């Protein structure tokens, strides 16, 4: 909030107006990149600075009777989605980066509320995508994005992939809107970006952008893979009063079955609230979601009406945003890492610097384009920021501090490890080494194979693999099963006990479920979820090896590119040899794999399967059954065809049952359906 000390001349005002218009069009460009394309070019902090400068100019121009267009709150609506009106508007929050403004906010509230006492609730500000969940007569009706605040996009199908989202709530009166944030947790985000890096794809800037992109993804299998999560924090429209305090709202949401804020504080004064903001600031890195600030809300809902709203935000709440922590440091070197799939990733070795509570000494430079776009050079002084609190990123280069002898970084055209010619495949930004025998690639493939999400062989860490490779005991994944006690014990500083433990872990891994083995192969594009789908469907490696790409594509979620990659993988002569060795060594069993309860992902019973319902069900309506099946990723068809996988036969079903039997379809009765649904929901 600025004060105007000096009068402005007519030409000053004209210049300010021109600046105002320019900033507005800049903001509208960034709104488009942020809300519609999920590809921001500037940080949230820079965006908020632009916004507050626009507001400052608008105040001045209004005083000088200049007409100004209002800044909007952005609009996330995109083509391909149907729009619906919210029952009550979805507003934004006023935000600040300053403690002083937070105290001003409190003074302002006290002035309006008068002598009556009120308290605050301090909540984490989750940086994801705002969602409005509408329930009618206790049943899930729609999930809408914020859109323009009045009308949002219907993203129900994608939101229904969120595990644990209640489809029914104990609230049978009229309609209720539950408001919350959809997000992707930090660990999933890191995993997804790692996989993208290995595939030579551009990385997601932060978990918020990934969540925004996922909520608007058409391919449901991709949405399932991204593992969206939800935290609810408010009720929009509700046909009845459900609480008197915001803290009660949060508890009520929990009782209705929603994930709600786990961590929040009630404060009796703004001083106490500030203390909790600081506590949150210190602990936010430990939360599973990206937390970009604290939201202060008046706890007593009775004052909300009296305080009202501005055009964009309620006056009873404010967001205090944590300024991004940045640090200046020097790039000592730029090294090139060779990944599992041969992708070369440039990494900056930094003079170690403290950032967001940890020492940072490396920052990924992503790819050659990124280095040349930012003209990043060895010896440069750079500003480092943690993108989405997670990945250290170089946000600026101080060219003034550059030495006169500094030279642009030249990205090599040969592999730094094996000297092969690097190639850049069409549509990829990355450069790749295509030599399958390139040592770092072999090492990364072995590391992936033994990793926790694949064969889970404890004790075979990076250092052990590196030493075994140097001793020429490990060259491919089959060699793992040829390791002897002597091979391990002879490693420097390795005791008898550790050697025996690793051998026993290796032996145990021979009984892992098929999907783990498939995932461990590291076939391009096959993540954990796709591996599970393939294992569930084919049940043995032999069946999968025999599958044609047409057959693979008939499975939901597998496109032409992926099916060709799978077929090619199993035809490649080196791989054929390794598979035969693995068979001989007892790692591949030719009988069908029966998954253990722990490894079985019940969701896959419904995932990507086409169902058909016939006859009447006694325990639920037809619509409820459809909703439940769809919730777990199944599709319900109207007509019987060869594309249908399972027919659910209720009471008094007619000719469809016979036809399904003649087509050889799987048939469930109502008890089967309930058993499978309970399995999923347990
Ligand atoms: S209350 C009037 N509580 O932040 C809006 N919002 O920048 C009431 N957000 O649009 C929202 N965490 O998407 C509220 N604990 C929290 C929040 C939260 C994140 C989001 C929400 C809102 C945006 C404003």
GROMACS .gro file of N, CA and C in nm, residues 256-405:
model
  450
  256UNK      N    1  -1.621  -3.598   0.736
  256UNK     CA    2  -1.695  -3.637   0.615
  256UNK      C    3  -1.613  -3.734   0.529
  257UNK      N    4  -1.487  -3.754   0.565
  257UNK     CA    5  -1.404  -3.849   0.492
  257UNK      C    6  -1.301  -3.786   0.399
  258UNK      N    7  -1.283  -3.655   0.407
  258UNK     CA    8  -1.186  -3.589   0.319
  258UNK      C    9  -1.052  -3.575   0.389
  259UNK      N   10  -0.946  -3.579   0.309
  259UNK     CA   11  -0.815  -3.543   0.365
  259UNK      C   12  -0.821  -3.394   0.389
  260UNK      N   13  -0.785  -3.352   0.509
  260UNK     CA   14  -0.792  -3.209   0.539
  260UNK      C   15  -0.657  -3.165   0.597
  261UNK      N   16  -0.645  -3.037   0.629
  261UNK     CA   17  -0.517  -2.987   0.680
  261UNK      C   18  -0.478  -3.067   0.804
  262UNK      N   19  -0.361  -3.134   0.800
  262UNK     CA   20  -0.316  -3.210   0.916
  262UNK      C   21  -0.259  -3.114   1.018
  263UNK      N   22  -0.197  -3.008   0.966
  263UNK     CA   23  -0.125  -2.916   1.053
  263UNK      C   24  -0.190  -2.780   1.042
  264UNK      N   25  -0.245  -2.729   1.150
  264UNK     CA   26  -0.293  -2.593   1.154
  264UNK      C   27  -0.293  -2.544   1.297
  265UNK      N   28  -0.297  -2.413   1.316
  265UNK     CA   29  -0.286  -2.359   1.450
  265UNK      C   30  -0.398  -2.257   1.473
  266UNK      N   31  -0.445  -2.247   1.597
  266UNK     CA   32  -0.541  -2.142   1.633
  266UNK      C   33  -0.463  -2.039   1.714
  267UNK      N   34  -0.474  -1.911   1.676
  267UNK     CA   35  -0.398  -1.806   1.745
  267UNK      C   36  -0.495  -1.700   1.796
  268UNK      N   37  -0.469  -1.655   1.918
  268UNK     CA   38  -0.559  -1.556   1.978
  268UNK      C   39  -0.526  -1.414   1.937
  269UNK      N   40  -0.405  -1.392   1.886
  269UNK     CA   41  -0.365  -1.257   1.845
  269UNK      C   42  -0.279  -1.266   1.721
  270UNK      N   43  -0.257  -1.151   1.657
  270UNK     CA   44  -0.175  -1.152   1.536
  270UNK      C   45  -0.030  -1.186   1.571
  271UNK      N   46   0.012  -1.146   1.692
  271UNK     CA   47   0.150  -1.179   1.734
  271UNK      C   48   0.166  -1.331   1.742
  272UNK      N   49   0.064  -1.395   1.802
  272UNK     CA   50   0.071  -1.541   1.814
  272UNK      C   51   0.063  -1.605   1.675
  273UNK      N   52  -0.023  -1.547   1.589
  273UNK     CA   53  -0.036  -1.601   1.453
  273UNK      C   54   0.099  -1.592   1.381
  274UNK      N   55   0.169  -1.481   1.400
  274UNK     CA   56   0.301  -1.463   1.334
  274UNK      C   57   0.400  -1.570   1.379
  275UNK      N   58   0.388  -1.602   1.512
  275UNK     CA   59   0.478  -1.706   1.566
  275UNK      C   60   0.455  -1.837   1.488
  276UNK      N   61   0.327  -1.870   1.460
  276UNK     CA   62   0.297  -1.995   1.389
  276UNK      C   63   0.339  -1.987   1.241
  277UNK      N   64   0.329  -1.865   1.186
  277UNK     CA   65   0.376  -1.850   1.046
  277UNK      C   66   0.524  -1.887   1.041
  278UNK      N   67   0.598  -1.840   1.144
  278UNK     CA   68   0.742  -1.871   1.146
  278UNK      C   69   0.767  -2.019   1.169
  279UNK      N   70   0.684  -2.080   1.256
  279UNK     CA   71   0.699  -2.224   1.280
  279UNK      C   72   0.676  -2.299   1.147
  280UNK      N   73   0.570  -2.259   1.078
  280UNK     CA   74   0.540  -2.325   0.950
  280UNK      C   75   0.655  -2.304   0.851
  281UNK      N   76   0.708  -2.181   0.849
  281UNK     CA   77   0.820  -2.150   0.759
  281UNK      C   78   0.937  -2.243   0.783
  282UNK      N   79   0.960  -2.276   0.910
  282UNK     CA   80   1.075  -2.361   0.942
  282UNK      C   81   1.048  -2.507   0.909
  283UNK      N   82   0.921  -2.550   0.920
  283UNK     CA   83   0.893  -2.693   0.901
  283UNK      C   84   0.838  -2.729   0.763
  284UNK      N   85   0.815  -2.627   0.681
  284UNK     CA   86   0.742  -2.655   0.556
  284UNK      C   87   0.815  -2.754   0.465
  285UNK      N   88   0.948  -2.758   0.475
  285UNK     CA   89   1.021  -2.851   0.388
  285UNK      C   90   0.993  -2.996   0.425
  286UNK      N   91   0.940  -3.018   0.547
  286UNK     CA   92   0.915  -3.156   0.588
  286UNK      C   93   0.775  -3.202   0.545
  287UNK      N   94   0.691  -3.110   0.498
  287UNK     CA   95   0.556  -3.150   0.456
  287UNK      C   96   0.562  -3.219   0.320
  288UNK      N   97   0.467  -3.311   0.293
  288UNK     CA   98   0.475  -3.384   0.166
  288UNK      C   99   0.441  -3.299   0.043
  289UNK      N  100   0.368  -3.188   0.068
  289UNK     CA  101   0.330  -3.103  -0.046
  289UNK      C  102   0.411  -2.974  -0.047
  290UNK      N  103   0.414  -2.912  -0.162
  290UNK     CA  104   0.485  -2.787  -0.176
  290UNK      C  105   0.402  -2.679  -0.104
  291UNK      N  106   0.463  -2.608  -0.011
  291UNK     CA  107   0.392  -2.510   0.071
  291UNK      C  108   0.453  -2.374   0.044
  292UNK      N  109   0.380  -2.286  -0.023
  292UNK     CA  110   0.444  -2.159  -0.059
  292UNK      C  111   0.408  -2.045   0.036
  293UNK      N  112   0.337  -2.076   0.144
  293UNK     CA  113   0.305  -1.970   0.239
  293UNK      C  114   0.215  -2.018   0.348
  294UNK      N  115   0.164  -1.921   0.427
  294UNK     CA  116   0.068  -1.952   0.533
  294UNK      C  117  -0.058  -1.874   0.501
  295UNK      N  118  -0.176  -1.936   0.527
  295UNK     CA  119  -0.301  -1.862   0.509
  295UNK      C  120  -0.354  -1.829   0.648
  296UNK      N  121  -0.382  -1.700   0.671
  296UNK     CA  122  -0.443  -1.656   0.797
  296UNK      C  123  -0.589  -1.631   0.771
  297UNK      N  124  -0.674  -1.699   0.850
  297UNK     CA  125  -0.819  -1.680   0.833
  297UNK      C  126  -0.876  -1.645   0.970
  298UNK      N  127  -0.975  -1.560   0.972
  298UNK     CA  128  -1.045  -1.538   1.098
  298UNK      C  129  -1.114  -1.669   1.133
  299UNK      N  130  -1.105  -1.709   1.260
  299UNK     CA  131  -1.162  -1.838   1.298
  299UNK      C  132  -1.315  -1.830   1.310
  300UNK      N  133  -1.369  -1.716   1.359
  300UNK     CA  134  -1.513  -1.705   1.384
  300UNK      C  135  -1.586  -1.672   1.253
  301UNK      N  136  -1.663  -1.767   1.203
  301UNK     CA  137  -1.728  -1.749   1.073
  301UNK      C  138  -1.834  -1.638   1.077
  302UNK      N  139  -1.882  -1.605   1.198
  302UNK     CA  140  -1.987  -1.503   1.210
  302UNK      C  141  -1.943  -1.367   1.151
  303UNK      N  142  -1.810  -1.342   1.144
  303UNK     CA  143  -1.765  -1.212   1.096
  303UNK      C  144  -1.748  -1.205   0.944
  304UNK      N  145  -1.760  -1.319   0.877
  304UNK     CA  146  -1.730  -1.323   0.733
  304UNK      C  147  -1.823  -1.231   0.653
  305UNK      N  148  -1.949  -1.237   0.689
  305UNK     CA  149  -2.045  -1.157   0.613
  305UNK      C  150  -2.020  -1.009   0.632
  306UNK      N  151  -1.995  -0.971   0.757
  306UNK     CA  152  -1.969  -0.831   0.790
  306UNK      C  153  -1.846  -0.778   0.715
  307UNK      N  154  -1.743  -0.862   0.704
  307UNK     CA  155  -1.619  -0.818   0.639
  307UNK      C  156  -1.631  -0.817   0.487
  308UNK      N  157  -1.707  -0.909   0.434
  308UNK     CA  158  -1.732  -0.912   0.290
  308UNK      C  159  -1.609  -0.942   0.207
  309UNK      N  160  -1.615  -0.904   0.081
  309UNK     CA  161  -1.506  -0.936  -0.012
  309UNK      C  162  -1.471  -0.815  -0.097
  310UNK      N  163  -1.353  -0.816  -0.157
  310UNK     CA  164  -1.322  -0.720  -0.264
  310UNK      C  165  -1.366  -0.790  -0.393
  311UNK      N  166  -1.330  -0.735  -0.509
  311UNK     CA  167  -1.371  -0.799  -0.634
  311UNK      C  168  -1.307  -0.936  -0.649
  312UNK      N  169  -1.189  -0.954  -0.585
  312UNK     CA  170  -1.115  -1.077  -0.609
  312UNK      C  171  -1.100  -1.168  -0.489
  313UNK      N  172  -1.104  -1.108  -0.368
  313UNK     CA  173  -1.072  -1.192  -0.252
  313UNK      C  174  -1.152  -1.153  -0.128
  314UNK      N  175  -1.168  -1.249  -0.036
  314UNK     CA  176  -1.240  -1.217   0.087
  314UNK      C  177  -1.154  -1.129   0.178
  315UNK      N  178  -1.221  -1.047   0.263
  315UNK     CA  179  -1.144  -0.960   0.352
  315UNK      C  180  -1.108  -1.030   0.483
  316UNK      N  181  -1.159  -1.152   0.503
  316UNK     CA  182  -1.134  -1.222   0.631
  316UNK      C  183  -1.013  -1.315   0.625
  317UNK      N  184  -0.943  -1.311   0.514
  317UNK     CA  185  -0.825  -1.400   0.504
  317UNK      C  186  -0.715  -1.331   0.425
  318UNK      N  187  -0.593  -1.376   0.449
  318UNK     CA  188  -0.479  -1.325   0.370
  318UNK      C  189  -0.375  -1.436   0.362
  319UNK      N  190  -0.300  -1.436   0.254
  319UNK     CA  191  -0.191  -1.534   0.242
  319UNK      C  192  -0.060  -1.462   0.265
  320UNK      N  193   0.020  -1.516   0.355
  320UNK     CA  194   0.156  -1.465   0.372
  320UNK      C  195   0.245  -1.560   0.294
  321UNK      N  196   0.313  -1.508   0.192
  321UNK     CA  197   0.393  -1.599   0.110
  321UNK      C  198   0.541  -1.594   0.149
  322UNK      N  199   0.601  -1.710   0.155
  322UNK     CA  200   0.743  -1.715   0.188
  322UNK      C  201   0.822  -1.675   0.065
  323UNK      N  202   0.907  -1.572   0.082
  323UNK     CA  203   0.988  -1.530  -0.033
  323UNK      C  204   1.082  -1.644  -0.068
  324UNK      N  205   1.104  -1.667  -0.197
  324UNK     CA  206   1.192  -1.779  -0.231
  324UNK      C  207   1.331  -1.753  -0.175
  325UNK      N  208   1.387  -1.859  -0.120
  325UNK     CA  209   1.523  -1.839  -0.069
  325UNK      C  210   1.618  -1.848  -0.187
  326UNK      N  211   1.703  -1.750  -0.194
  326UNK     CA  212   1.800  -1.748  -0.303
  326UNK      C  213   1.940  -1.730  -0.247
  327UNK      N  214   2.038  -1.771  -0.320
  327UNK     CA  215   2.175  -1.750  -0.274
  327UNK      C  216   2.263  -1.730  -0.397
  328UNK      N  217   2.369  -1.650  -0.378
  328UNK     CA  218   2.463  -1.630  -0.489
  328UNK      C  219   2.584  -1.718  -0.463
  329UNK      N  220   2.627  -1.786  -0.567
  329UNK     CA  221   2.745  -1.872  -0.554
  329UNK      C  222   2.817  -1.882  -0.689
  330UNK      N  223   2.928  -1.956  -0.690
  330UNK     CA  224   3.010  -1.962  -0.813
  330UNK      C  225   3.002  -2.101  -0.875
  331UNK      N  226   2.998  -2.104  -1.007
  331UNK     CA  227   3.003  -2.235  -1.076
  331UNK      C  228   3.150  -2.274  -1.090
  332UNK      N  229   3.190  -2.376  -1.017
  332UNK     CA  230   3.330  -2.419  -1.026
  332UNK      C  231   3.356  -2.501  -1.151
  333UNK      N  232   3.253  -2.575  -1.192
  333UNK     CA  233   3.273  -2.661  -1.309
  333UNK      C  234   3.138  -2.701  -1.366
  334UNK      N  235   3.136  -2.740  -1.492
  334UNK     CA  236   3.014  -2.799  -1.549
  334UNK      C  237   3.052  -2.940  -1.592
  335UNK      N  238   2.985  -3.039  -1.530
  335UNK     CA  239   3.018  -3.177  -1.567
  335UNK      C  240   2.901  -3.238  -1.643
  336UNK      N  241   2.930  -3.345  -1.716
  336UNK     CA  242   2.824  -3.408  -1.797
  336UNK      C  243   2.799  -3.549  -1.746
  337UNK      N  244   2.675  -3.574  -1.703
  337UNK     CA  245   2.642  -3.706  -1.651
  337UNK      C  246   2.574  -3.790  -1.758
  338UNK      N  247   2.609  -3.919  -1.762
  338UNK     CA  248   2.544  -4.007  -1.859
  338UNK      C  249   2.437  -4.087  -1.786
  339UNK      N  250   2.313  -4.077  -1.831
  339UNK     CA  251   2.201  -4.145  -1.765
  339UNK      C  252   2.181  -4.287  -1.816
  340UNK      N  253   2.085  -4.356  -1.756
  340UNK     CA  254   2.054  -4.497  -1.789
  340UNK      C  255   2.020  -4.515  -1.937
  341UNK      N  256   1.955  -4.415  -1.995
  341UNK     CA  257   1.915  -4.431  -2.135
  341UNK      C  258   2.009  -4.356  -2.228
  342UNK      N  259   2.125  -4.317  -2.174
  342UNK     CA  260   2.226  -4.253  -2.258
  342UNK      C  261   2.214  -4.101  -2.266
  343UNK      N  262   2.114  -4.046  -2.197
  343UNK     CA  263   2.098  -3.900  -2.203
  343UNK      C  264   2.210  -3.831  -2.126
  344UNK      N  265   2.262  -3.725  -2.187
  344UNK     CA  266   2.371  -3.651  -2.123
  344UNK      C  267   2.310  -3.531  -2.051
  345UNK      N  268   2.325  -3.528  -1.919
  345UNK     CA  269   2.271  -3.416  -1.842
  345UNK      C  270   2.385  -3.329  -1.788
  346UNK      N  271   2.387  -3.201  -1.826
  346UNK     CA  272   2.491  -3.114  -1.770
  346UNK      C  273   2.456  -3.073  -1.627
  347UNK      N  274   2.553  -3.078  -1.540
  347UNK     CA  275   2.531  -3.043  -1.399
  347UNK      C  276   2.637  -2.941  -1.358
  348UNK      N  277   2.592  -2.836  -1.285
  348UNK     CA  278   2.688  -2.736  -1.239
  348UNK      C  279   2.740  -2.776  -1.102
  349UNK      N  280   2.871  -2.784  -1.089
  349UNK     CA  281   2.931  -2.804  -0.956
  349UNK      C  282   2.950  -2.666  -0.895
  350UNK      N  283   2.883  -2.643  -0.781
  350UNK     CA  284   2.882  -2.508  -0.724
  350UNK      C  285   2.973  -2.498  -0.602
  351UNK      N  286   3.016  -2.379  -0.573
  351UNK     CA  287   3.077  -2.351  -0.444
  351UNK      C  288   2.964  -2.372  -0.344
  352UNK      N  289   2.981  -2.461  -0.248
  352UNK     CA  290   2.870  -2.500  -0.160
  352UNK      C  291   2.807  -2.380  -0.089
  353UNK      N  292   2.672  -2.377  -0.085
  353UNK     CA  293   2.602  -2.263  -0.028
  353UNK      C  294   2.476  -2.312   0.044
  354UNK      N  295   2.440  -2.246   0.157
  354UNK     CA  296   2.323  -2.288   0.234
  354UNK      C  297   2.195  -2.230   0.171
  355UNK      N  298   2.100  -2.320   0.141
  355UNK     CA  299   1.977  -2.276   0.076
  355UNK      C  300   1.860  -2.358   0.128
  356UNK      N  301   1.756  -2.291   0.178
  356UNK     CA  302   1.638  -2.359   0.233
  356UNK      C  303   1.677  -2.473   0.326
  357UNK      N  304   1.771  -2.448   0.413
  357UNK     CA  305   1.806  -2.546   0.515
  357UNK      C  306   1.903  -2.654   0.474
  358UNK      N  307   1.944  -2.659   0.347
  358UNK     CA  308   2.042  -2.762   0.310
  358UNK      C  309   2.159  -2.701   0.233
  359UNK      N  310   2.271  -2.773   0.238
  359UNK     CA  311   2.387  -2.727   0.162
  359UNK      C  312   2.373  -2.768   0.017
  360UNK      N  313   2.381  -2.672  -0.072
  360UNK     CA  314   2.365  -2.702  -0.214
  360UNK      C  315   2.501  -2.690  -0.282
  361UNK      N  316   2.542  -2.798  -0.350
  361UNK     CA  317   2.670  -2.787  -0.419
  361UNK      C  318   2.658  -2.830  -0.566
  362UNK      N  319   2.535  -2.866  -0.607
  362UNK     CA  320   2.512  -2.902  -0.747
  362UNK      C  321   2.378  -2.849  -0.792
  363UNK      N  322   2.369  -2.815  -0.918
  363UNK     CA  323   2.239  -2.776  -0.975
  363UNK      C  324   2.233  -2.831  -1.115
  364UNK      N  325   2.120  -2.893  -1.150
  364UNK     CA  326   2.111  -2.946  -1.286
  364UNK      C  327   2.096  -2.830  -1.384
  365UNK      N  328   2.159  -2.844  -1.497
  365UNK     CA  329   2.146  -2.739  -1.601
  365UNK      C  330   2.054  -2.791  -1.712
  366UNK      N  331   1.992  -2.904  -1.687
  366UNK     CA  332   1.891  -2.966  -1.775
  366UNK      C  333   1.946  -3.012  -1.909
  367UNK      N  334   1.982  -2.921  -1.998
  367UNK     CA  335   2.025  -2.963  -2.131
  367UNK      C  336   2.106  -2.852  -2.198
  368UNK      N  337   2.155  -2.882  -2.318
  368UNK     CA  338   2.242  -2.786  -2.387
  368UNK      C  339   2.170  -2.655  -2.416
  369UNK      N  340   2.040  -2.664  -2.452
  369UNK     CA  341   1.963  -2.543  -2.486
  369UNK      C  342   1.957  -2.447  -2.368
  370UNK      N  343   1.934  -2.507  -2.250
  370UNK     CA  344   1.921  -2.427  -2.127
  370UNK      C  345   2.052  -2.349  -2.103
  371UNK      N  346   2.165  -2.416  -2.123
  371UNK     CA  347   2.295  -2.351  -2.099
  371UNK      C  348   2.313  -2.236  -2.198
  372UNK      N  349   2.280  -2.259  -2.325
  372UNK     CA  350   2.305  -2.151  -2.421
  372UNK      C  351   2.202  -2.039  -2.408
  373UNK      N  352   2.076  -2.075  -2.372
  373UNK     CA  353   1.974  -1.971  -2.354
  373UNK      C  354   2.017  -1.874  -2.243
  374UNK      N  355   2.066  -1.931  -2.132
  374UNK     CA  356   2.104  -1.846  -2.018
  374UNK      C  357   2.251  -1.804  -2.025
  375UNK      N  358   2.323  -1.852  -2.125
  375UNK     CA  359   2.466  -1.828  -2.140
  375UNK      C  360   2.541  -1.854  -2.009
  376UNK      N  361   2.523  -1.973  -1.957
  376UNK     CA  362   2.587  -2.011  -1.830
  376UNK      C  363   2.729  -2.060  -1.859
  377UNK      N  364   2.825  -2.006  -1.783
  377UNK     CA  365   2.965  -2.043  -1.809
  377UNK      C  366   3.036  -2.088  -1.682
  378UNK      N  367   3.141  -2.167  -1.699
  378UNK     CA  368   3.222  -2.206  -1.583
  378UNK      C  369   3.286  -2.079  -1.527
  379UNK      N  370   3.283  -2.065  -1.394
  379UNK     CA  371   3.341  -1.947  -1.329
  379UNK      C  372   3.240  -1.837  -1.304
  380UNK      N  373   3.120  -1.850  -1.359
  380UNK     CA  374   3.017  -1.747  -1.340
  380UNK      C  375   2.967  -1.742  -1.196
  381UNK      N  376   2.927  -1.621  -1.152
  381UNK     CA  377   2.854  -1.607  -1.026
  381UNK      C  378   2.706  -1.612  -1.061
  382UNK      N  379   2.635  -1.699  -0.993
  382UNK     CA  380   2.494  -1.721  -1.030
  382UNK      C  381   2.404  -1.715  -0.908
  383UNK      N  382   2.275  -1.684  -0.932
  383UNK     CA  383   2.177  -1.688  -0.824
  383UNK      C  384   2.106  -1.823  -0.832
  384UNK      N  385   2.106  -1.893  -0.718
  384UNK     CA  386   2.042  -2.025  -0.714
  384UNK      C  387   1.915  -2.016  -0.630
  385UNK      N  388   1.810  -2.082  -0.676
  385UNK     CA  389   1.684  -2.084  -0.603
  385UNK      C  390   1.636  -2.229  -0.604
  386UNK      N  391   1.558  -2.267  -0.500
  386UNK     CA  392   1.506  -2.404  -0.504
  386UNK      C  393   1.369  -2.402  -0.569
  387UNK      N  394   1.360  -2.456  -0.689
  387UNK     CA  395   1.232  -2.459  -0.760
  387UNK      C  396   1.141  -2.556  -0.688
  388UNK      N  397   1.022  -2.508  -0.649
  388UNK     CA  398   0.928  -2.595  -0.579
  388UNK      C  399   0.993  -2.652  -0.455
  389UNK      N  400   1.078  -2.571  -0.390
  389UNK     CA  401   1.147  -2.609  -0.265
  389UNK      C  402   1.238  -2.728  -0.284
  390UNK      N  403   1.248  -2.781  -0.405
  390UNK     CA  404   1.310  -2.912  -0.418
  390UNK      C  405   1.441  -2.907  -0.497
  391UNK      N  406   1.428  -2.864  -0.621
  391UNK     CA  407   1.544  -2.875  -0.709
  391UNK      C  408   1.619  -2.742  -0.713
  392UNK      N  409   1.747  -2.742  -0.683
  392UNK     CA  410   1.819  -2.615  -0.697
  392UNK      C  411   1.830  -2.577  -0.844
  393UNK      N  412   1.787  -2.456  -0.875
  393UNK     CA  413   1.791  -2.412  -1.015
  393UNK      C  414   1.866  -2.280  -1.024
  394UNK      N  415   1.934  -2.261  -1.136
  394UNK     CA  416   2.005  -2.135  -1.156
  394UNK      C  417   1.908  -2.036  -1.220
  395UNK      N  418   1.877  -1.928  -1.148
  395UNK     CA  419   1.777  -1.836  -1.200
  395UNK      C  420   1.838  -1.712  -1.265
  396UNK      N  421   1.963  -1.681  -1.233
  396UNK     CA  422   2.024  -1.564  -1.298
  396UNK      C  423   2.176  -1.575  -1.297
  397UNK      N  424   2.235  -1.512  -1.397
  397UNK     CA  425   2.381  -1.510  -1.408
  397UNK      C  426   2.425  -1.365  -1.392
  398UNK      N  427   2.525  -1.341  -1.307
  398UNK     CA  428   2.574  -1.205  -1.290
  398UNK      C  429   2.687  -1.182  -1.392
  399UNK      N  430   2.648  -1.128  -1.507
  399UNK     CA  431   2.749  -1.115  -1.614
  399UNK      C  432   2.852  -1.007  -1.580
  400UNK      N  433   2.816  -0.916  -1.488
  400UNK     CA  434   2.912  -0.809  -1.453
  400UNK      C  435   3.032  -0.865  -1.379
  401UNK      N  436   3.008  -0.976  -1.308
  401UNK     CA  437   3.118  -1.033  -1.229
  401UNK      C  438   3.204  -1.130  -1.313
  402UNK      N  439   3.172  -1.140  -1.441
  402UNK     CA  440   3.239  -1.237  -1.526
  402UNK      C  441   3.382  -1.190  -1.560
  403UNK      N  442   3.473  -1.284  -1.559
  403UNK     CA  443   3.610  -1.244  -1.592
  403UNK      C  444   3.623  -1.222  -1.743
  404UNK      N  445   3.719  -1.141  -1.782
  404UNK     CA  446   3.734  -1.109  -1.926
  404UNK      C  447   3.772  -1.231  -2.008
  405UNK      N  448   3.833  -1.328  -1.940
  405UNK     CA  449   3.877  -1.449  -2.014
  405UNK      C  450   3.766  -1.553  -2.028
   0.00000   0.00000   0.00000
